[in-house]
Amino acid sequence: MSNRMDKLVIDGEIWLPAGKKILDGRLVVHEGIIEAVGERSDIILPDDCKHQVYDQGEKLLPGFVEPHCHLGIYEEITGADRLNLKDILVAPDFKIIDQINFEDIGFKEAAFSGGVTTACILPGSAALIGGVGAIVKTTGPDRVVEFEHALKLSLGENVEKPFGHSASQLKERLWQEFANSTSKNISKSLKRELTVRAHCHRKEDIEIFLELAKCFDLDLSLEHATEGGALSGMISDIGVSLVAGPFFVGRPKKEMAGLNRFLLAEMVAEDILVSFMSDYPSNPPDMLRYALLEAIKYGVDEGKAL
């Protein structure tokens, strides 16, 4: 490290991926960039280096990645809603990146209160095929990581009620779209160039998506999957991932009657790739750190939860 530069030095317990920790660690930041991290005894600052040291027994965690939220497309205070194209059942080429207000207060709260550095922003669940999400940074000059990430599908009450379709009718339409659509984003998902992120709660809806993934060889992630515990073996066999949550909700819909607080632990036991969401605005954008504690509370090893 070069001398005579202002640096922020934080000493404490540093948590790393895969459950590893540096118990007596040191992290050095210069101009907003992490410059060094390791054992405190290994990172010696020159005597003439201007620095400020924080040493209060801190626990330093990596920045959180929010895998499923609606930051900047459902705005706080104004209530502006750009989650979906209104009254359109199938909109595979709707791009959420064009709808994001990066100045919305939710981004600041996620970054500076919640430690969320990166977020996957997906269309809402009010369409059978809702469009394509994006991955962004919550702060900083270069905000967009991926302009197009994941094709969002949805089954259940959020689609059935406004469009007056049954689950079987929606299933038939899904198969038609994936078999015959000329949409470039459906074509990308068929080539596994786009992950398919599937909103579902009920066991029968999860089964439809698993069947779809198997039939068309999709890279599928189940979103919420409230009753997924009943199908953990099938989920594992097909090689599907799962994003659970949000954790801090009750049962606002009939399809959530089977809410299972131990779902993550059950999925981890089956070696299924899992994560968890805030689903902002369902939970505030800084809630991932509390969701981490909930995951541990309900049986997930703390290292795996992180």
JSON list of N, CA, C and O in Angstrom, two decimals, residues 201 224 226 244-253 256-257 259-261 277-284 287 291 294 298:
[
{"chain": "A", "resi": 201, "resn": "HIS", "atom": "N", "xyz": [-46.64, -20.48, -5.44]},
{"chain": "A", "resi": 201, "resn": "HIS", "atom": "CA", "xyz": [-46.83, -20.83, -4.03]},
{"chain": "A", "resi": 201, "resn": "HIS", "atom": "C", "xyz": [-47.34, -22.26, -3.87]},
{"chain": "A", "resi": 201, "resn": "HIS", "atom": "O", "xyz": [-46.80, -23.04, -3.12]},
{"chain": "A", "resi": 224, "resn": "HIS", "atom": "N", "xyz": [-40.42, -17.99, -4.25]},
{"chain": "A", "resi": 224, "resn": "HIS", "atom": "CA", "xyz": [-41.33, -18.17, -3.12]},
{"chain": "A", "resi": 224, "resn": "HIS", "atom": "C", "xyz": [-41.49, -19.66, -2.82]},
{"chain": "A", "resi": 224, "resn": "HIS", "atom": "O", "xyz": [-41.07, -20.13, -1.79]},
{"chain": "A", "resi": 226, "resn": "THR", "atom": "N", "xyz": [-43.85, -21.65, -1.72]},
{"chain": "A", "resi": 226, "resn": "THR", "atom": "CA", "xyz": [-44.33, -21.85, -0.36]},
{"chain": "A", "resi": 226, "resn": "THR", "atom": "C", "xyz": [-44.52, -23.33, -0.01]},
{"chain": "A", "resi": 226, "resn": "THR", "atom": "O", "xyz": [-44.15, -23.76, 1.08]},
{"chain": "A", "resi": 244, "resn": "ALA", "atom": "N", "xyz": [-36.49, -18.35, -1.63]},
{"chain": "A", "resi": 244, "resn": "ALA", "atom": "CA", "xyz": [-37.60, -18.37, -0.69]},
{"chain": "A", "resi": 244, "resn": "ALA", "atom": "C", "xyz": [-37.87, -16.99, -0.11]},
{"chain": "A", "resi": 244, "resn": "ALA", "atom": "O", "xyz": [-37.06, -16.07, -0.24]},
{"chain": "A", "resi": 245, "resn": "GLY", "atom": "N", "xyz": [-39.04, -16.87, 0.51]},
{"chain": "A", "resi": 245, "resn": "GLY", "atom": "CA", "xyz": [-39.39, -15.63, 1.18]},
{"chain": "A", "resi": 245, "resn": "GLY", "atom": "C", "xyz": [-40.52, -14.90, 0.48]},
{"chain": "A", "resi": 245, "resn": "GLY", "atom": "O", "xyz": [-41.10, -15.43, -0.47]},
{"chain": "A", "resi": 246, "resn": "PRO", "atom": "N", "xyz": [-40.84, -13.68, 0.92]},
{"chain": "A", "resi": 246, "resn": "PRO", "atom": "CA", "xyz": [-40.21, -12.96, 2.03]},
{"chain": "A", "resi": 246, "resn": "PRO", "atom": "C", "xyz": [-40.58, -13.60, 3.37]},
{"chain": "A", "resi": 246, "resn": "PRO", "atom": "O", "xyz": [-41.62, -14.24, 3.50]},
{"chain": "A", "resi": 247, "resn": "PHE", "atom": "N", "xyz": [-39.72, -13.44, 4.36]},
{"chain": "A", "resi": 247, "resn": "PHE", "atom": "CA", "xyz": [-39.90, -14.11, 5.64]},
{"chain": "A", "resi": 247, "resn": "PHE", "atom": "C", "xyz": [-40.90, -13.42, 6.56]},
{"chain": "A", "resi": 247, "resn": "PHE", "atom": "O", "xyz": [-41.58, -14.05, 7.35]},
{"chain": "A", "resi": 248, "resn": "PHE", "atom": "N", "xyz": [-40.96, -12.09, 6.49]},
{"chain": "A", "resi": 248, "resn": "PHE", "atom": "CA", "xyz": [-41.72, -11.34, 7.50]},
{"chain": "A", "resi": 248, "resn": "PHE", "atom": "C", "xyz": [-43.10, -10.97, 6.98]},
{"chain": "A", "resi": 248, "resn": "PHE", "atom": "O", "xyz": [-43.44, -9.80, 6.84]},
{"chain": "A", "resi": 249, "resn": "VAL", "atom": "N", "xyz": [-43.85, -12.00, 6.65]},
{"chain": "A", "resi": 249, "resn": "VAL", "atom": "CA", "xyz": [-45.23, -11.83, 6.20]},
{"chain": "A", "resi": 249, "resn": "VAL", "atom": "C", "xyz": [-46.09, -12.90, 6.87]},
{"chain": "A", "resi": 249, "resn": "VAL", "atom": "O", "xyz": [-45.60, -13.91, 7.36]},
{"chain": "A", "resi": 250, "resn": "GLY", "atom": "N", "xyz": [-47.40, -12.66, 6.85]},
{"chain": "A", "resi": 250, "resn": "GLY", "atom": "CA", "xyz": [-48.32, -13.67, 7.32]},
{"chain": "A", "resi": 250, "resn": "GLY", "atom": "C", "xyz": [-48.80, -14.51, 6.14]},
{"chain": "A", "resi": 250, "resn": "GLY", "atom": "O", "xyz": [-48.02, -14.91, 5.29]},
{"chain": "A", "resi": 251, "resn": "ARG", "atom": "N", "xyz": [-50.11, -14.71, 6.07]},
{"chain": "A", "resi": 251, "resn": "ARG", "atom": "CA", "xyz": [-50.71, -15.49, 4.99]},
{"chain": "A", "resi": 251, "resn": "ARG", "atom": "C", "xyz": [-51.81, -14.66, 4.32]},
{"chain": "A", "resi": 251, "resn": "ARG", "atom": "O", "xyz": [-52.99, -14.89, 4.54]},
{"chain": "A", "resi": 252, "resn": "PRO", "atom": "N", "xyz": [-51.42, -13.68, 3.50]},
{"chain": "A", "resi": 252, "resn": "PRO", "atom": "CA", "xyz": [-52.39, -12.76, 2.92]},
{"chain": "A", "resi": 252, "resn": "PRO", "atom": "C", "xyz": [-53.25, -13.37, 1.82]},
{"chain": "A", "resi": 252, "resn": "PRO", "atom": "O", "xyz": [-54.23, -12.77, 1.39]},
{"chain": "A", "resi": 253, "resn": "LYS", "atom": "N", "xyz": [-52.85, -14.56, 1.33]},
{"chain": "A", "resi": 253, "resn": "LYS", "atom": "CA", "xyz": [-53.60, -15.22, 0.26]},
{"chain": "A", "resi": 253, "resn": "LYS", "atom": "C", "xyz": [-53.80, -16.69, 0.61]},
{"chain": "A", "resi": 253, "resn": "LYS", "atom": "O", "xyz": [-52.99, -17.28, 1.34]},
{"chain": "A", "resi": 256, "resn": "MET", "atom": "N", "xyz": [-51.06, -19.21, 0.27]},
{"chain": "A", "resi": 256, "resn": "MET", "atom": "CA", "xyz": [-49.96, -19.19, 1.23]},
{"chain": "A", "resi": 256, "resn": "MET", "atom": "C", "xyz": [-50.33, -19.86, 2.55]},
{"chain": "A", "resi": 256, "resn": "MET", "atom": "O", "xyz": [-49.61, -19.74, 3.54]},
{"chain": "A", "resi": 257, "resn": "ALA", "atom": "N", "xyz": [-51.43, -20.59, 2.55]},
{"chain": "A", "resi": 257, "resn": "ALA", "atom": "CA", "xyz": [-51.88, -21.26, 3.78]},
{"chain": "A", "resi": 257, "resn": "ALA", "atom": "C", "xyz": [-50.83, -22.23, 4.31]},
{"chain": "A", "resi": 257, "resn": "ALA", "atom": "O", "xyz": [-50.72, -22.44, 5.52]},
{"chain": "A", "resi": 259, "resn": "LEU", "atom": "N", "xyz": [-47.65, -21.91, 4.53]},
{"chain": "A", "resi": 259, "resn": "LEU", "atom": "CA", "xyz": [-46.39, -21.22, 4.84]},
{"chain": "A", "resi": 259, "resn": "LEU", "atom": "C", "xyz": [-45.53, -22.07, 5.78]},
{"chain": "A", "resi": 259, "resn": "LEU", "atom": "O", "xyz": [-45.99, -22.52, 6.83]},
{"chain": "A", "resi": 260, "resn": "ASN", "atom": "N", "xyz": [-44.28, -22.28, 5.38]},
{"chain": "A", "resi": 260, "resn": "ASN", "atom": "CA", "xyz": [-43.39, -23.20, 6.09]},
{"chain": "A", "resi": 260, "resn": "ASN", "atom": "C", "xyz": [-42.09, -22.48, 6.42]},
{"chain": "A", "resi": 260, "resn": "ASN", "atom": "O", "xyz": [-41.27, -22.20, 5.55]},
{"chain": "A", "resi": 261, "resn": "ARG", "atom": "N", "xyz": [-41.90, -22.16, 7.69]},
{"chain": "A", "resi": 261, "resn": "ARG", "atom": "CA", "xyz": [-40.71, -21.42, 8.11]},
{"chain": "A", "resi": 261, "resn": "ARG", "atom": "C", "xyz": [-39.43, -22.24, 7.99]},
{"chain": "A", "resi": 261, "resn": "ARG", "atom": "O", "xyz": [-38.32, -21.71, 8.02]},
{"chain": "A", "resi": 277, "resn": "MET", "atom": "N", "xyz": [-35.17, -13.77, -0.24]},
{"chain": "A", "resi": 277, "resn": "MET", "atom": "CA", "xyz": [-35.45, -12.43, -0.77]},
{"chain": "A", "resi": 277, "resn": "MET", "atom": "C", "xyz": [-36.11, -11.54, 0.26]},
{"chain": "A", "resi": 277, "resn": "MET", "atom": "O", "xyz": [-36.68, -12.01, 1.26]},
{"chain": "A", "resi": 278, "resn": "SER", "atom": "N", "xyz": [-36.09, -10.22, -0.01]},
{"chain": "A", "resi": 278, "resn": "SER", "atom": "CA", "xyz": [-36.95, -9.31, 0.73]},
{"chain": "A", "resi": 278, "resn": "SER", "atom": "C", "xyz": [-38.28, -9.15, -0.01]},
{"chain": "A", "resi": 278, "resn": "SER", "atom": "O", "xyz": [-39.29, -8.83, 0.59]},
{"chain": "A", "resi": 279, "resn": "ASP", "atom": "N", "xyz": [-38.24, -9.36, -1.35]},
{"chain": "A", "resi": 279, "resn": "ASP", "atom": "CA", "xyz": [-39.41, -9.13, -2.21]},
{"chain": "A", "resi": 279, "resn": "ASP", "atom": "C", "xyz": [-39.93, -7.70, -2.04]},
{"chain": "A", "resi": 279, "resn": "ASP", "atom": "O", "xyz": [-41.13, -7.46, -2.15]},
{"chain": "A", "resi": 280, "resn": "TYR", "atom": "N", "xyz": [-39.03, -6.77, -1.79]},
{"chain": "A", "resi": 280, "resn": "TYR", "atom": "CA", "xyz": [-39.42, -5.37, -1.66]},
{"chain": "A", "resi": 280, "resn": "TYR", "atom": "C", "xyz": [-40.39, -5.00, -2.76]},
{"chain": "A", "resi": 280, "resn": "TYR", "atom": "O", "xyz": [-40.17, -5.32, -3.92]},
{"chain": "A", "resi": 281, "resn": "PRO", "atom": "N", "xyz": [-41.53, -4.37, -2.44]},
{"chain": "A", "resi": 281, "resn": "PRO", "atom": "CA", "xyz": [-41.90, -3.69, -1.19]},
{"chain": "A", "resi": 281, "resn": "PRO", "atom": "C", "xyz": [-42.61, -4.56, -0.15]},
{"chain": "A", "resi": 281, "resn": "PRO", "atom": "O", "xyz": [-43.13, -4.03, 0.83]},
{"chain": "A", "resi": 282, "resn": "SER", "atom": "N", "xyz": [-42.65, -5.91, -0.35]},
{"chain": "A", "resi": 282, "resn": "SER", "atom": "CA", "xyz": [-43.29, -6.76, 0.66]},
{"chain": "A", "resi": 282, "resn": "SER", "atom": "C", "xyz": [-42.59, -6.65, 2.01]},
{"chain": "A", "resi": 282, "resn": "SER", "atom": "O", "xyz": [-43.23, -6.67, 3.06]},
{"chain": "A", "resi": 283, "resn": "ASN", "atom": "N", "xyz": [-41.28, -6.57, 1.99]},
{"chain": "A", "resi": 283, "resn": "ASN", "atom": "CA", "xyz": [-40.47, -6.24, 3.16]},
{"chain": "A", "resi": 283, "resn": "ASN", "atom": "C", "xyz": [-39.62, -5.02, 2.83]},
{"chain": "A", "resi": 283, "resn": "ASN", "atom": "O", "xyz": [-39.27, -4.81, 1.66]},
{"chain": "A", "resi": 284, "resn": "PRO", "atom": "N", "xyz": [-39.25, -4.21, 3.83]},
{"chain": "A", "resi": 284, "resn": "PRO", "atom": "CA", "xyz": [-38.37, -3.07, 3.57]},
{"chain": "A", "resi": 284, "resn": "PRO", "atom": "C", "xyz": [-37.06, -3.53, 2.94]},
{"chain": "A", "resi": 284, "resn": "PRO", "atom": "O", "xyz": [-36.62, -4.67, 3.14]},
{"chain": "A", "resi": 287, "resn": "MET", "atom": "N", "xyz": [-34.06, -5.48, 4.91]},
{"chain": "A", "resi": 287, "resn": "MET", "atom": "CA", "xyz": [-34.45, -6.60, 5.77]},
{"chain": "A", "resi": 287, "resn": "MET", "atom": "C", "xyz": [-33.66, -7.88, 5.53]},
{"chain": "A", "resi": 287, "resn": "MET", "atom": "O", "xyz": [-33.86, -8.87, 6.24]},
{"chain": "A", "resi": 291, "resn": "ALA", "atom": "N", "xyz": [-33.53, -11.38, 7.66]},
{"chain": "A", "resi": 291, "resn": "ALA", "atom": "CA", "xyz": [-33.89, -12.66, 7.03]},
{"chain": "A", "resi": 291, "resn": "ALA", "atom": "C", "xyz": [-32.78, -13.68, 7.23]},
{"chain": "A", "resi": 291, "resn": "ALA", "atom": "O", "xyz": [-33.04, -14.88, 7.39]},
{"chain": "A", "resi": 294, "resn": "GLU", "atom": "N", "xyz": [-33.35, -15.15, 10.51]},
{"chain": "A", "resi": 294, "resn": "GLU", "atom": "CA", "xyz": [-34.50, -16.06, 10.46]},
{"chain": "A", "resi": 294, "resn": "GLU", "atom": "C", "xyz": [-34.11, -17.40, 9.85]},
{"chain": "A", "resi": 294, "resn": "GLU", "atom": "O", "xyz": [-34.55, -18.45, 10.31]},
{"chain": "A", "resi": 298, "resn": "TYR", "atom": "N", "xyz": [-34.38, -20.97, 11.90]},
{"chain": "A", "resi": 298, "resn": "TYR", "atom": "CA", "xyz": [-35.17, -22.12, 11.46]},
{"chain": "A", "resi": 298, "resn": "TYR", "atom": "C", "xyz": [-34.34, -23.21, 10.81]},
{"chain": "A", "resi": 298, "resn": "TYR", "atom": "O", "xyz": [-34.81, -23.93, 9.94]}
]
